[in-house]
Coordinates of C-alpha atoms in Angstrom, one line a residue:
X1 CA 20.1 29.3 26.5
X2 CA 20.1 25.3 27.8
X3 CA 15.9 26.0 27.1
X4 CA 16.4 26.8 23.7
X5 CA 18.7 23.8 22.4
X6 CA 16.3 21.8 24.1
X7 CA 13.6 23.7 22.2
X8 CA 15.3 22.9 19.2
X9 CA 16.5 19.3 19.9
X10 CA 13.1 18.3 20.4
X11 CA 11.4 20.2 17.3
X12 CA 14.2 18.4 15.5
X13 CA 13.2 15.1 17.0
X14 CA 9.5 15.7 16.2
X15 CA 10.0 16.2 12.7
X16 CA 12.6 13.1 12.4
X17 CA 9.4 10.8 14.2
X18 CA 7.4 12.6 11.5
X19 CA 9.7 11.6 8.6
X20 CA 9.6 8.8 10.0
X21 CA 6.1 7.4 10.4
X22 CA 5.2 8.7 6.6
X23 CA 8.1 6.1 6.0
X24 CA 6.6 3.5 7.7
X25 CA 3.5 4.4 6.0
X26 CA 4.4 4.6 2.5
X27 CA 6.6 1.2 2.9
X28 CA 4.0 -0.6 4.5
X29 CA 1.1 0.2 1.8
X30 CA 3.8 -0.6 -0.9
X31 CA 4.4 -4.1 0.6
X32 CA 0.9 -4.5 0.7
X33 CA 0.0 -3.4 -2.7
X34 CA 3.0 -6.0 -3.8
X35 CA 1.8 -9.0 -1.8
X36 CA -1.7 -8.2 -3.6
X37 CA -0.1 -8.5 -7.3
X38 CA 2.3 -11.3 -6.1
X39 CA -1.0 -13.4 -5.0
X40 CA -3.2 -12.4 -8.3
X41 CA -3.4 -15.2 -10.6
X42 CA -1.0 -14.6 -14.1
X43 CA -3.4 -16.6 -16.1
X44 CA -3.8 -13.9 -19.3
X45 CA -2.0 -10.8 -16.8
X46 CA -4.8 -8.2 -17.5
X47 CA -5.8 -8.8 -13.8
X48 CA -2.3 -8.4 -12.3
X49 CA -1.9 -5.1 -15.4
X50 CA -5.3 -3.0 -14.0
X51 CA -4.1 -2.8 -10.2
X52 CA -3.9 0.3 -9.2
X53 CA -2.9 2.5 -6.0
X54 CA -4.4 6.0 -6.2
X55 CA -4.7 8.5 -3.4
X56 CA -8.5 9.1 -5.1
X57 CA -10.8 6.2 -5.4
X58 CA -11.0 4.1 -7.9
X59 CA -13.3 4.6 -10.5
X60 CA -14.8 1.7 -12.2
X61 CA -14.3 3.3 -15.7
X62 CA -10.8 3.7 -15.2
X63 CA -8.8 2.7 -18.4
X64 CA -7.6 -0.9 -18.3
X65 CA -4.0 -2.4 -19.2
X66 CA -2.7 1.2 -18.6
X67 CA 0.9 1.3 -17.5
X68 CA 1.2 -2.6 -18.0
X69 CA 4.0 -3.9 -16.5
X70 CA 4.8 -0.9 -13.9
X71 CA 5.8 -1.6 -10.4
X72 CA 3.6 -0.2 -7.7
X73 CA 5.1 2.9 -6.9
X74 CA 3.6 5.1 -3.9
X75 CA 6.3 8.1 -3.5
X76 CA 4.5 10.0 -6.2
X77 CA 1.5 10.2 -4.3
X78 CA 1.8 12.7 -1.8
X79 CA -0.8 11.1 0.8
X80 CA -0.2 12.9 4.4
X81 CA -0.1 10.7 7.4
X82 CA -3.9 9.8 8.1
X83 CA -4.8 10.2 4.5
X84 CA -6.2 7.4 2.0
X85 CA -4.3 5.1 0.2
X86 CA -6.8 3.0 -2.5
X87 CA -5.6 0.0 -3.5
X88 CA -7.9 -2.4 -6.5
X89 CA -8.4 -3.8 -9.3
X90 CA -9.9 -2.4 -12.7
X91 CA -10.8 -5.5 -14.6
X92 CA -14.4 -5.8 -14.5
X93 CA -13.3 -10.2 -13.7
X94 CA -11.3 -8.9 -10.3
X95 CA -14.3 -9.9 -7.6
X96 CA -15.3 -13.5 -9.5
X97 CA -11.2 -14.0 -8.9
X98 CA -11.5 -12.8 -5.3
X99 CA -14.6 -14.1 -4.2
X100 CA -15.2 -16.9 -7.1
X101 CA -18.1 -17.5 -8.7
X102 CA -20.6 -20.5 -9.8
X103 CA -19.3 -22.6 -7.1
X104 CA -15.4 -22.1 -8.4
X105 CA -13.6 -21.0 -4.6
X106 CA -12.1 -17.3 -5.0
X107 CA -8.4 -16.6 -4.9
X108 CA -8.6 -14.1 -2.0
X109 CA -5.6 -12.5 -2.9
X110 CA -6.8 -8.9 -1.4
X111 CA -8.2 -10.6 1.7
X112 CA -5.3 -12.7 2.2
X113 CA -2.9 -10.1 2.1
X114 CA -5.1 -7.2 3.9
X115 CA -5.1 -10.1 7.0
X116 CA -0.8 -9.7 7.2
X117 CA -1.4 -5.6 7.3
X118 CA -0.6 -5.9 11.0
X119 CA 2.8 -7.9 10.5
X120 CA 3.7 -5.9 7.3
X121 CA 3.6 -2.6 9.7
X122 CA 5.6 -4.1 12.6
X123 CA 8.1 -5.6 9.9
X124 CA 8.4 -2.2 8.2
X125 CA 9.0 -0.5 11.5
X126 CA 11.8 -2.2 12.9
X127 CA 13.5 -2.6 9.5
X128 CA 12.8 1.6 9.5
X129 CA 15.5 3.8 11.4
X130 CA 15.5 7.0 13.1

């Protein structure tokens, strides 16, 4: 009998760790995606408006200034642990910003932020509980 709430208690725990690390995860993408937009220069907006997160890649013809304004929101993406998470830009302008262009230094606002992935994770993980 002792075997079988053990059986249990650990099943349970499994599935909490589980629950858990999707968590962790999701957070952590989520606080990426928003240190991207944060660090994306405002100057007209349409940058910061054609972000988007998708579980599929992004496709270059995908419609600009689409849900303007929206927070990045990655709970409706169903994206098991170990799947992809795309993060980018639409706007046609988004790797002259990032990388510059015609001797004009980029922003680096996806390199910049994609460095702090380590820290985001840690910082999402203790502020996470079982």
């Amino acid at each position: 009998m002792a075997s079988s709430n053990f059986s249990a208690d650990i099943a349970a725990w499994a599935e909490r760790t589980k629950t858990r690390m999707e968590e962790v995860v999701n957070l952590s993408a989520q606080r990426l995606a928003e240190a991207i937009v944060e660090a994306t220069p405002a100057v007209s907006g349409e940058l910061t408006n054609s972000f988007r997160v998708s579980a599929a890649p992004l496709q270059s013809g995908d419609a600009e200034g689409a849900d303007e304004g929206q927070s990045v929101d990655l709970a409706g993406l169903g994206v098991p642990l170990g799947g992809l998470i795309h993060l980018g830009f639409t706007a046609s302008h988004a790797a002259e910003v990032e990388y510059g262009k015609d001797g004009q230094a980029g922003q680096g606002m996806v390199r910049l932020a994609a460095q702090t992935w380590p820290d985001i994770v840690a910082s999402v993980a203790r502020d996470t509980t079982d």
